[in-house]
Amino acid sequence: MHGLMMEQPLLISDLIRHADRHHGSTEIVSKRVEGDIHRYTYRDAHKRARKLAKALLALSVKLGDRVATLAWNGYRHYELYYGVSGIGAIIHTINPRLFGEQIAYIANHGEDKYLFLDLTFVGLVEKLAPELKTIKGYVILCDRARMPKTTLPNAMCYEELVEAQDDRYEWPTFDERTACGLCYTSGTTGNPKGVLYTHRSTIIHAYAAALPDTLNLSARDCVLPVVPMFHANAWSLPYGCTMIGVKMVFPGPHLDGKSVHELFETEHVSMSAGVPTVWLALLNFVKENKLKFSTLKTLVIGGSAAPPAMIRGFRNEFGVNVLHAWGMTEMSPLGTAGTLKAKHADASQEDKFTVQARQGRAPFGVDMRIVDTQGRELPWDGKAFGDLHVRGPWITSSYFKGEGGDPLKGGWFPTGDVANIDADGYMQITDRSKDVIKSGGEWISSIDLENIAVAHPAVAEAAAIGIVHPKWDERPILVVVKKAGAEVSREELLKFYEGKIAKWWMPEDVVFVNELPHTATGKLSKLNLRQQFQSYKLPSA
Ligand code: ADP
């Protein structure tokens, strides 16, 4: 017997309609590409998203069409999140930090119909335009006065398009399984692959993201997403914050320590989120200038492992709680968050740090398991480690246009991460499977080696990679960037490892460099680094 509750599809347009009605006067603040501060409210944003929807329809954007963006975090990008998905079209957020050929590849693969771009990217897109086969027009996110002279064919002005429409528009209703957004993952092997979200998956994911033991969003918060809206939906914040009625602050392209800190202070930001590299810069800036955080309570760190030294530093020196989170584009992206349980209430601060350094536990909706190389499930004892598999309603079942074949293994999505899970359900990533260092048939965790290195006061950033060894298969070396003005020798650094790891985990060598390569999403690029060190010879080999 079926129950008798209303069948109402879960649609993204309902988020902003809700925010308008219940949090209409709550602010959305943006530091614009133009350099100034723009502020308006959820009510204003909803009005403009409706006007944008009408403008898109006037451009004959239809259900299922892809509309691409190359834009920073800002109110116009936010309007696109709602205007595009709201009419049943698909917002394709492109990462502008990718190489030109990659951008062209994914725009063509996505068969994007229009491209909305920030002023910052006009030069970039002018060069790519001849390669972009499906784009009918380019909309520049600015007003008429700032419209640049451009060679882009059919270039339009965003403000003109939007303001030409009125806001008399009712969002359409359709199947909640309709696609709403498209994100390509960097794909270290093969071509980038498109992850296609549905309205339903996005809404359920936003609910889960907002929960107290996940991101803990509330209408009393002010959130500044540093994580870009072109990287895995800014970890759901543009949806989750709208659902809850959180004041949002968008930093635009200004992500240096000074700009971010200034916005934290002037807008009374209580929570922010981003990858470790951004927080490294912020932490250094704040320390160098003897500043503090007056309102910031929580910093969500994910995308790469948050080093325990960073978690400790923010707490001990600034009273800011670090929430370690793990996920991936294929998971919308949230998979786990490192909130404590009641049993940790009386634990020492050091024991709490140990729990918080793990990637966290899954909210309802993410089912996890770890398996060995034969696919046998491993115990949750915090020691046994293996391939991490996940499944759930906001996890991808296959890539756009079937790219790469069926990714699932017996209904589970293999994350490509290697992890252990403890008896309380806290998962810890020990490596990406392709980054794991294989020595004498055993695995060495590159993340563990890196976390120890960055705990040394003279080390700014470190990467551990495996170097081919005639006897052991691979042996670890450490590639290190020193802090400005700091000194440390190879021997001192290796000594720092003593007592912290098993002897056979000891890096064979330390190489000092001026900088480490990063990917378009701000993570250490181990692939690049391994290429750089291809002809490097181990001292013992
Ligand atoms: P990209 O590789 O394009 O950045 P994703 O953002 O989807 O794509 O990357 C997901 C991967 O990032 C995960 O599979 C994992 O390897 C890594 N990752 C994400 N969060 C963490 C974390 N907190 N600790 C360690 N690794 C993480």
Coordinates of C-alpha atoms and ligand atoms in Angstrom, one line a residue:
M1 CA 0.0 0.0 0.0
H2 CA 1.4 3.4 -0.9
G3 CA 1.3 6.2 1.7
L4 CA -0.8 9.2 1.1
M5 CA 1.6 12.1 1.3
M6 CA 2.0 14.8 -1.4
E7 CA 4.2 14.0 -4.3
Q8 CA 6.2 17.2 -4.6
P9 CA 9.4 17.0 -6.7
L10 CA 12.5 18.3 -5.0
L11 CA 13.6 21.2 -7.2
I12 CA 16.4 23.8 -6.9
S13 CA 14.1 26.7 -7.6
D14 CA 12.2 25.9 -4.4
L15 CA 15.4 26.7 -2.4
I16 CA 15.5 30.3 -3.5
R17 CA 11.8 30.7 -3.3
H18 CA 12.0 29.5 0.3
A19 CA 14.9 31.9 1.1
D20 CA 12.9 34.8 -0.4
R21 CA 9.9 34.1 1.7
H22 CA 11.6 33.2 5.0
H23 CA 14.9 35.0 4.8
G24 CA 14.0 37.8 2.3
S25 CA 16.1 40.4 4.1
T26 CA 19.2 38.3 4.7
E27 CA 22.2 39.6 2.9
I28 CA 24.3 38.2 0.1
V29 CA 27.5 40.3 -0.1
S30 CA 30.0 40.1 -3.0
K31 CA 33.5 41.5 -3.5
R32 CA 33.2 42.1 -7.2
V33 CA 35.7 41.6 -10.0
E34 CA 35.3 45.4 -10.4
G35 CA 36.9 45.8 -6.9
D36 CA 33.9 47.2 -5.0
I37 CA 31.5 45.5 -2.6
H38 CA 28.0 44.7 -3.8
R39 CA 25.2 43.8 -1.4
Y40 CA 21.7 42.7 -1.8
T41 CA 19.3 40.2 -0.2
Y42 CA 17.8 36.8 -1.0
R43 CA 14.7 38.7 -2.1
D44 CA 16.7 40.7 -4.6
A45 CA 18.6 37.6 -5.7
H46 CA 15.3 35.7 -6.3
K47 CA 14.0 38.6 -8.3
R48 CA 17.1 38.7 -10.5
A49 CA 17.2 34.9 -10.9
R50 CA 13.7 35.1 -12.3
K51 CA 14.6 37.9 -14.7
L52 CA 17.6 35.9 -15.8
A53 CA 15.4 32.8 -16.3
K54 CA 13.3 34.9 -18.7
A55 CA 16.4 36.2 -20.4
L56 CA 17.6 32.6 -20.9
L57 CA 14.3 31.6 -22.4
A58 CA 14.5 34.6 -24.7
L59 CA 17.8 33.2 -25.9
S60 CA 15.9 30.0 -26.5
V61 CA 17.7 28.0 -23.8
K62 CA 15.6 24.8 -23.3
L63 CA 15.1 22.0 -20.8
G64 CA 18.4 20.0 -20.8
D65 CA 20.5 22.6 -22.6
R66 CA 23.9 23.2 -21.1
V67 CA 24.9 26.8 -20.0
A68 CA 28.5 27.2 -19.1
T69 CA 30.1 29.6 -16.6
L70 CA 33.7 30.7 -16.2
A71 CA 33.3 32.9 -13.1
W72 CA 34.5 33.6 -9.6
N73 CA 32.3 33.4 -6.5
G74 CA 29.9 36.3 -6.8
Y75 CA 26.2 37.2 -6.9
R76 CA 25.9 37.0 -10.6
H77 CA 27.3 33.4 -10.6
Y78 CA 24.8 32.7 -7.8
E79 CA 21.9 34.0 -9.9
L80 CA 23.1 31.6 -12.7
Y81 CA 23.0 28.7 -10.3
Y82 CA 19.3 29.3 -9.8
G83 CA 18.2 30.9 -13.1
V84 CA 19.8 28.2 -15.3
S85 CA 18.7 25.1 -13.2
G86 CA 15.4 26.7 -12.3
I87 CA 14.2 26.6 -16.0
G88 CA 15.4 23.0 -16.3
A89 CA 18.6 23.8 -18.1
I90 CA 22.0 22.6 -16.8
I91 CA 24.6 24.8 -15.4
H92 CA 28.1 23.7 -16.4
T93 CA 30.6 25.3 -14.1
I94 CA 34.1 25.3 -15.8
N95 CA 37.3 25.7 -13.8
P96 CA 39.2 28.6 -15.4
R97 CA 42.5 27.3 -13.9
L98 CA 42.5 24.4 -16.4
F99 CA 44.6 24.6 -19.4
G100 CA 43.0 26.2 -22.5
E101 CA 42.8 22.9 -24.4
Q102 CA 41.0 21.2 -21.4
I103 CA 38.5 24.1 -21.2
A104 CA 37.8 23.7 -24.9
Y105 CA 37.5 19.9 -24.6
I106 CA 35.0 20.0 -21.8
A107 CA 32.9 22.9 -23.3
N108 CA 32.7 20.9 -26.5
H109 CA 32.0 17.6 -24.8
G110 CA 29.3 19.3 -22.7
E111 CA 27.9 20.8 -25.9
D112 CA 27.5 24.1 -24.1
K113 CA 25.1 26.5 -25.7
Y114 CA 26.1 29.8 -24.0
L115 CA 29.1 30.8 -22.0
F116 CA 28.7 33.3 -19.1
L117 CA 32.1 34.7 -18.1
D118 CA 33.6 37.2 -15.7
L119 CA 35.6 40.1 -17.1
T120 CA 38.7 38.4 -15.9
F121 CA 38.4 35.7 -18.5
V122 CA 37.6 37.6 -21.6
G123 CA 41.2 37.4 -22.9
L124 CA 41.3 33.7 -22.2
V125 CA 38.0 32.9 -24.0
E126 CA 38.8 35.1 -27.0
K127 CA 41.8 32.8 -27.6
L128 CA 39.6 29.7 -27.2
A129 CA 36.5 30.9 -29.1
P130 CA 37.6 29.4 -32.5
E131 CA 37.8 26.0 -30.8
L132 CA 34.4 26.2 -29.0
K133 CA 32.1 24.5 -31.5
T134 CA 28.7 24.6 -29.9
I135 CA 28.6 28.0 -28.2
K136 CA 26.1 30.4 -29.7
G137 CA 26.9 33.4 -27.6
Y138 CA 29.1 34.8 -24.8
V139 CA 27.6 36.8 -22.0
I140 CA 30.0 39.0 -20.0
L141 CA 29.1 39.4 -16.3
C142 CA 29.2 43.2 -16.2
D143 CA 27.1 46.3 -16.9
R144 CA 27.1 48.2 -20.2
A145 CA 29.7 50.8 -19.0
R146 CA 32.2 48.1 -18.3
M147 CA 31.6 46.0 -21.5
P148 CA 35.0 45.5 -23.0
K149 CA 35.9 45.7 -26.7
T150 CA 36.0 42.1 -27.6
T151 CA 36.5 39.8 -30.6
L152 CA 34.1 37.3 -29.0
P153 CA 31.3 36.5 -31.5
N154 CA 27.8 37.4 -30.3
A155 CA 29.1 39.0 -27.1
M156 CA 26.3 40.2 -24.8
C157 CA 26.1 42.2 -21.6
Y158 CA 24.7 40.4 -18.6
E159 CA 23.2 43.4 -16.9
E160 CA 21.4 44.4 -20.1
L161 CA 20.1 40.9 -20.6
V162 CA 18.7 40.6 -17.1
E163 CA 17.4 44.2 -16.7
A164 CA 15.5 44.0 -20.0
Q165 CA 13.2 41.4 -18.4
D166 CA 10.6 41.8 -15.6
D167 CA 10.4 39.4 -12.7
R168 CA 6.9 38.1 -13.4
Y169 CA 7.8 34.5 -13.7
E170 CA 6.7 31.3 -12.1
W171 CA 9.3 28.6 -11.8
P172 CA 8.2 25.5 -13.9
T173 CA 7.7 22.1 -12.3
F174 CA 9.3 19.0 -13.7
D175 CA 10.7 15.6 -12.7
E176 CA 13.1 15.9 -9.8
R177 CA 15.5 13.5 -11.6
T178 CA 16.0 16.2 -14.3
A179 CA 19.7 17.1 -14.6
C180 CA 20.6 20.5 -13.1
G181 CA 24.4 20.8 -13.1
L182 CA 27.4 19.4 -14.8
C183 CA 31.0 19.4 -13.3
Y184 CA 34.0 17.8 -14.9
T185 CA 36.6 16.1 -12.7
S186 CA 40.2 16.6 -13.5
G187 CA 40.7 12.9 -14.5
T188 CA 44.4 12.3 -14.0
T189 CA 44.2 9.5 -16.5
G190 CA 42.2 9.8 -19.7
N191 CA 39.9 12.6 -20.6
P192 CA 38.0 14.7 -18.0
K193 CA 34.7 13.1 -17.1
G194 CA 31.4 14.9 -16.5
V195 CA 29.4 14.4 -13.4
L196 CA 25.7 15.2 -13.9
Y197 CA 23.7 16.1 -10.8
T198 CA 20.0 16.0 -10.5
H199 CA 17.6 18.4 -8.7
R200 CA 16.8 15.6 -6.4
S201 CA 20.4 14.7 -5.6
T202 CA 21.3 18.3 -5.1
I203 CA 18.5 19.0 -2.6
I204 CA 19.0 15.8 -0.6
H205 CA 22.7 16.6 -0.5
A206 CA 22.0 20.2 0.6
Y207 CA 19.9 18.9 3.5
A208 CA 22.7 16.5 4.6
A209 CA 25.4 19.3 4.2
A210 CA 23.4 21.6 6.5
L211 CA 23.1 19.1 9.4
P212 CA 24.7 19.9 12.7
D213 CA 27.2 17.0 12.4
T214 CA 28.1 17.9 8.8
L215 CA 28.6 21.7 8.0
N216 CA 26.3 22.8 10.8
L217 CA 24.6 25.7 8.8
S218 CA 22.2 28.0 10.6
A219 CA 20.3 31.2 10.0
R220 CA 22.6 32.8 12.6
D221 CA 25.7 32.2 10.6
C222 CA 27.6 34.1 8.0
V223 CA 29.4 31.9 5.5
L224 CA 32.2 32.9 3.1
P225 CA 32.8 30.1 0.6
V226 CA 36.5 30.4 -0.5
V227 CA 36.0 27.1 -2.3
P228 CA 35.1 28.2 -5.9
M229 CA 31.7 27.8 -7.3
F230 CA 33.5 26.1 -10.2
H231 CA 34.9 23.4 -7.9
A232 CA 32.2 20.8 -7.0
N233 CA 29.4 23.3 -6.5
A234 CA 31.5 25.2 -3.8
W235 CA 30.8 22.1 -1.7
S236 CA 27.0 22.8 -1.8
L237 CA 27.2 26.1 0.0
P238 CA 25.2 28.1 -2.6
Y239 CA 22.5 25.5 -2.1
G240 CA 22.8 24.6 1.6
C241 CA 23.1 28.3 2.7
T242 CA 20.0 29.2 0.6
M243 CA 18.1 26.3 2.1
I244 CA 18.9 27.6 5.7
G245 CA 18.9 31.3 5.0
V246 CA 22.6 31.9 5.9
K247 CA 24.1 35.3 5.1
M248 CA 26.7 34.6 2.4
V249 CA 29.8 36.5 1.5
F250 CA 31.4 35.9 -1.9
P251 CA 35.1 36.9 -2.2
G252 CA 35.3 37.1 -6.1
P253 CA 38.8 36.7 -7.4
H254 CA 40.4 38.1 -4.2
L255 CA 41.6 35.0 -2.4
D256 CA 44.9 36.3 -0.9
G257 CA 45.2 36.3 2.9
K258 CA 44.7 40.1 3.2
S259 CA 41.4 40.2 1.2
V260 CA 39.9 37.2 2.8
H261 CA 40.8 38.3 6.3
E262 CA 39.4 41.8 5.6
L263 CA 36.0 40.3 4.5
F264 CA 36.0 38.0 7.6
E265 CA 36.2 41.0 9.8
T266 CA 34.0 43.5 8.0
E267 CA 31.2 41.1 7.3
H268 CA 31.5 39.2 10.6
V269 CA 32.0 35.8 8.9
S270 CA 31.5 32.8 11.3
M271 CA 32.3 30.0 8.9
S272 CA 34.4 29.5 5.8
A273 CA 35.5 26.6 3.6
G274 CA 38.3 25.8 1.3
V275 CA 41.4 23.7 0.4
P276 CA 44.5 23.6 2.7
T277 CA 46.7 25.7 0.4
V278 CA 44.4 28.8 0.8
W279 CA 44.4 28.5 4.6
L280 CA 48.2 28.2 4.6
A281 CA 48.4 31.6 2.9
L282 CA 45.8 33.0 5.3
L283 CA 47.5 31.6 8.4
N284 CA 50.8 33.1 7.4
F285 CA 49.3 36.5 6.6
V286 CA 47.5 36.6 9.9
K287 CA 50.5 35.6 11.9
E288 CA 52.9 37.9 10.1
N289 CA 50.6 40.9 10.7
K290 CA 49.7 39.9 14.3
L291 CA 46.0 39.9 13.5
K292 CA 43.2 37.8 14.9
F293 CA 39.8 36.5 13.9
S294 CA 37.0 38.3 15.8
T295 CA 34.0 36.3 14.6
L296 CA 35.3 33.3 12.8
K297 CA 34.3 30.1 14.6
T298 CA 34.8 27.3 12.1
L299 CA 37.0 26.7 9.1
V300 CA 36.0 23.7 6.9
I301 CA 39.1 22.2 5.3
G302 CA 38.8 19.6 2.6
G303 CA 39.8 18.8 -1.0
S304 CA 43.2 17.5 0.4
A305 CA 44.2 16.3 3.8
A306 CA 44.2 19.0 6.4
P307 CA 47.6 18.7 8.1
P308 CA 47.2 18.2 11.9
A309 CA 49.6 21.1 12.4
M310 CA 47.2 23.4 10.7
I311 CA 44.2 22.1 12.7
R312 CA 46.2 22.7 15.9
G313 CA 47.5 26.1 14.8
F314 CA 44.0 27.5 14.1
R315 CA 42.6 26.2 17.4
N316 CA 45.5 27.0 19.7
E317 CA 46.6 30.3 18.3
F318 CA 43.3 31.7 17.0
G319 CA 40.5 29.8 18.8
V320 CA 39.1 28.6 15.4
N321 CA 37.7 25.1 15.1
V322 CA 38.8 23.2 12.0
L323 CA 36.2 20.9 10.5
H324 CA 37.9 18.4 8.3
A325 CA 35.8 17.2 5.5
W326 CA 36.3 14.7 2.6
G327 CA 34.5 14.3 -0.6
M328 CA 34.7 14.4 -4.4
T329 CA 33.0 15.9 -7.4
E330 CA 31.3 12.5 -8.0
M331 CA 29.8 12.8 -4.5
S332 CA 28.2 16.3 -5.0
P333 CA 30.8 16.5 -3.1
L334 CA 30.4 15.8 0.6
G335 CA 31.3 12.3 1.9
T336 CA 32.4 12.8 5.5
A337 CA 32.9 15.5 8.1
G338 CA 35.0 15.3 11.2
T339 CA 32.6 16.4 14.0
L340 CA 33.1 14.9 17.4
K341 CA 30.7 12.7 19.4
A342 CA 29.5 13.0 23.0
K343 CA 32.1 10.4 24.0
H344 CA 34.8 12.9 23.1
A345 CA 33.4 15.7 25.4
D346 CA 35.9 14.9 28.2
A347 CA 38.8 14.0 25.9
S348 CA 42.0 16.0 26.1
Q349 CA 42.5 18.6 23.4
E350 CA 45.3 16.4 21.9
D351 CA 42.9 13.4 21.7
K352 CA 40.3 15.6 20.0
F353 CA 42.9 16.8 17.5
T354 CA 43.6 13.1 16.7
V355 CA 40.0 12.5 15.9
Q356 CA 39.7 15.8 13.9
A357 CA 42.7 14.9 11.8
R358 CA 40.8 11.9 10.4
Q359 CA 38.6 12.8 7.4
G360 CA 35.4 12.3 9.5
R361 CA 32.3 10.2 9.5
A362 CA 29.5 9.8 7.0
P363 CA 26.2 11.6 7.3
F364 CA 23.1 9.5 6.6
G365 CA 23.0 9.1 2.8
V366 CA 26.6 8.0 2.4
D367 CA 27.2 4.3 2.7
M368 CA 30.9 3.4 2.9
R369 CA 33.1 0.3 2.9
I370 CA 36.7 -0.6 2.6
V371 CA 37.9 -3.6 0.6
D372 CA 41.1 -5.4 -0.1
T373 CA 42.6 -6.1 -3.5
Q374 CA 40.3 -9.2 -3.9
G375 CA 37.2 -7.1 -3.1
R376 CA 36.8 -8.6 0.4
E377 CA 35.3 -6.2 2.9
L378 CA 37.8 -5.1 5.6
P379 CA 37.0 -4.5 9.3
W380 CA 36.4 -1.1 10.8
D381 CA 39.2 -1.2 13.4
G382 CA 41.1 1.9 12.4
K383 CA 44.0 -0.2 11.2
A384 CA 43.0 -2.3 8.2
F385 CA 43.1 -0.1 5.1
G386 CA 41.9 -0.7 1.6
D387 CA 40.0 0.8 -1.4
L388 CA 37.2 3.1 -0.2
H389 CA 33.8 2.5 -1.9
V390 CA 30.7 4.6 -1.5
R391 CA 27.1 4.6 -2.5
G392 CA 24.1 6.8 -1.9
P393 CA 21.5 9.1 -3.5
W394 CA 24.0 12.0 -4.2
I395 CA 26.7 9.8 -5.7
T396 CA 27.3 9.4 -9.4
S397 CA 26.1 6.2 -11.1
S398 CA 27.9 6.9 -14.4
Y399 CA 29.7 9.8 -16.2
F400 CA 28.1 12.1 -18.8
K401 CA 27.7 10.3 -22.2
G402 CA 29.0 7.1 -20.6
E403 CA 32.6 8.3 -20.6
G404 CA 35.0 5.7 -19.2
G405 CA 32.3 2.9 -19.2
D406 CA 30.5 1.7 -16.1
P407 CA 32.4 3.1 -13.1
L408 CA 30.5 1.1 -10.4
K409 CA 31.7 -2.2 -8.8
G410 CA 28.7 -4.2 -7.7
G411 CA 26.7 -1.1 -7.1
W412 CA 29.5 0.7 -5.2
F413 CA 31.5 3.7 -6.5
P414 CA 35.2 3.1 -6.1
T415 CA 36.6 6.5 -4.9
G416 CA 40.2 5.8 -5.8
D417 CA 41.1 6.6 -2.2
V418 CA 42.8 4.3 0.2
A419 CA 41.4 4.5 3.7
N420 CA 40.8 2.9 7.1
I421 CA 37.7 3.3 9.2
D422 CA 37.6 3.1 13.0
A423 CA 35.0 1.5 15.2
D424 CA 33.2 4.9 15.6
G425 CA 32.9 5.3 11.8
Y426 CA 35.7 7.9 11.5
M427 CA 37.3 7.4 8.1
Q428 CA 40.9 8.3 7.4
I429 CA 42.4 8.7 3.9
T430 CA 45.9 7.3 3.8
D431 CA 46.4 8.0 0.1
R432 CA 44.9 8.3 -3.3
S433 CA 45.5 4.8 -4.7
K434 CA 47.7 6.2 -7.4
D435 CA 49.9 8.2 -4.9
V436 CA 50.4 5.4 -2.5
I437 CA 54.2 4.5 -2.1
K438 CA 54.7 0.8 -2.5
S439 CA 57.8 -0.4 -0.7
G440 CA 58.7 -4.1 -0.3
G441 CA 55.1 -5.3 -0.9
E442 CA 53.8 -2.9 1.8
W443 CA 52.2 0.5 1.5
I444 CA 53.5 3.8 2.9
S445 CA 51.1 6.6 3.3
S446 CA 52.3 9.7 1.5
I447 CA 49.8 11.8 3.5
D448 CA 51.3 10.7 6.8
L449 CA 54.8 11.6 5.7
E450 CA 53.6 15.0 4.5
N451 CA 51.7 15.7 7.7
I452 CA 54.8 15.2 9.8
A453 CA 56.9 17.3 7.5
V454 CA 54.6 20.3 7.7
A455 CA 54.5 20.1 11.5
H456 CA 58.2 21.1 11.4
P457 CA 58.4 24.9 12.1
A458 CA 60.6 25.5 9.0
V459 CA 58.5 23.7 6.5
A460 CA 55.8 25.6 4.5
E461 CA 54.7 22.7 2.2
A462 CA 55.8 19.2 1.5
A463 CA 55.1 16.3 -0.8
A464 CA 56.1 12.7 -0.5
I465 CA 56.4 10.6 -3.6
G466 CA 57.7 7.1 -4.4
I467 CA 60.8 6.7 -6.5
V468 CA 61.5 3.5 -8.3
H469 CA 64.0 1.3 -6.3
P470 CA 65.7 -1.8 -7.7
K471 CA 65.1 -3.9 -4.6
W472 CA 62.1 -2.3 -2.8
D473 CA 59.9 -1.4 -5.8
E474 CA 59.6 2.2 -4.5
R475 CA 61.1 4.3 -1.7
P476 CA 59.7 7.6 -0.4
I477 CA 61.4 10.9 -0.9
L478 CA 60.3 14.2 0.5
V479 CA 60.1 17.4 -1.6
V480 CA 60.0 20.4 0.6
V481 CA 59.3 24.1 0.4
K482 CA 60.8 26.0 3.3
K483 CA 59.1 28.9 5.0
A484 CA 60.4 32.3 4.0
G485 CA 63.6 33.0 6.0
A486 CA 63.6 29.6 7.7
E487 CA 66.4 27.1 7.6
V488 CA 66.4 23.4 8.0
S489 CA 68.8 20.7 6.7
R490 CA 68.0 17.3 5.2
E491 CA 69.4 15.6 8.3
E492 CA 67.4 17.8 10.7
L493 CA 64.2 17.0 8.9
L494 CA 64.9 13.3 8.8
K495 CA 65.7 13.3 12.5
F496 CA 62.3 15.0 13.0
Y497 CA 60.7 11.7 11.8
E498 CA 62.4 9.5 14.4
G499 CA 59.9 7.9 16.7
K500 CA 57.0 9.2 14.6
I501 CA 57.0 6.5 12.0
A502 CA 58.1 2.9 11.4
K503 CA 61.8 2.8 10.4
W504 CA 61.1 1.5 6.9
W505 CA 58.8 4.5 6.2
M506 CA 61.7 6.9 6.6
P507 CA 62.1 9.0 3.5
E508 CA 65.3 8.2 1.7
D509 CA 66.0 11.8 0.8
V510 CA 64.8 15.3 1.2
V511 CA 64.9 17.7 -1.8
F512 CA 64.3 21.4 -1.2
V513 CA 62.5 23.3 -4.0
N514 CA 61.1 26.8 -4.3
E515 CA 57.6 25.7 -5.1
L516 CA 55.5 22.6 -5.6
P517 CA 53.2 22.0 -8.6
H518 CA 49.4 22.3 -7.9
T519 CA 46.4 21.2 -9.8
A520 CA 43.6 23.4 -11.1
T521 CA 41.7 22.8 -7.8
G522 CA 44.7 23.8 -5.6
K523 CA 45.9 20.4 -4.7
L524 CA 49.5 19.1 -4.8
S525 CA 50.0 17.7 -8.3
K526 CA 51.8 14.4 -7.5
L527 CA 51.5 13.5 -11.2
N528 CA 53.6 16.5 -12.2
L529 CA 56.0 16.0 -9.4
R530 CA 56.6 12.4 -10.3
Q531 CA 57.3 13.6 -13.8
Q532 CA 59.7 16.2 -12.5
F533 CA 61.6 13.5 -10.5
Q534 CA 61.5 10.9 -13.3
S535 CA 65.3 10.8 -13.7
Y536 CA 66.1 11.4 -10.0
K537 CA 68.4 8.8 -8.5
L538 CA 68.0 7.6 -4.9
P539 CA 71.1 7.8 -2.8
S540 CA 70.7 4.1 -1.9
A541 CA 69.9 2.8 -5.4
Ligands
ADP1 P1 39.9 17.1 -8.3 O1 40.9 15.9 -8.3 O2 39.5 17.6 -9.6 O3 40.3 18.1 -7.3 P2 37.8 16.3 -6.5 O4 37.7 17.6 -5.8 O5 36.6 15.5 -6.9 O6 38.6 16.4 -7.9 O7 38.9 15.4 -5.7 C1 38.4 14.4 -4.9 C2 39.6 13.8 -4.2 O8 40.3 14.7 -3.4 C3 39.3 12.6 -3.3 O9 39.0 11.5 -4.0 C4 40.5 12.6 -2.4 O10 41.6 11.9 -3.0 C5 40.9 14.0 -2.3 N1 40.4 14.6 -1.0 C6 39.3 15.4 -0.8 N2 39.1 15.7 0.5 C7 40.2 15.2 1.1 C8 40.6 15.2 2.5 N3 40.0 15.8 3.4 N4 41.7 14.5 2.8 C9 42.4 13.8 1.8 N5 42.1 13.8 0.6 C10 41.0 14.5 0.2

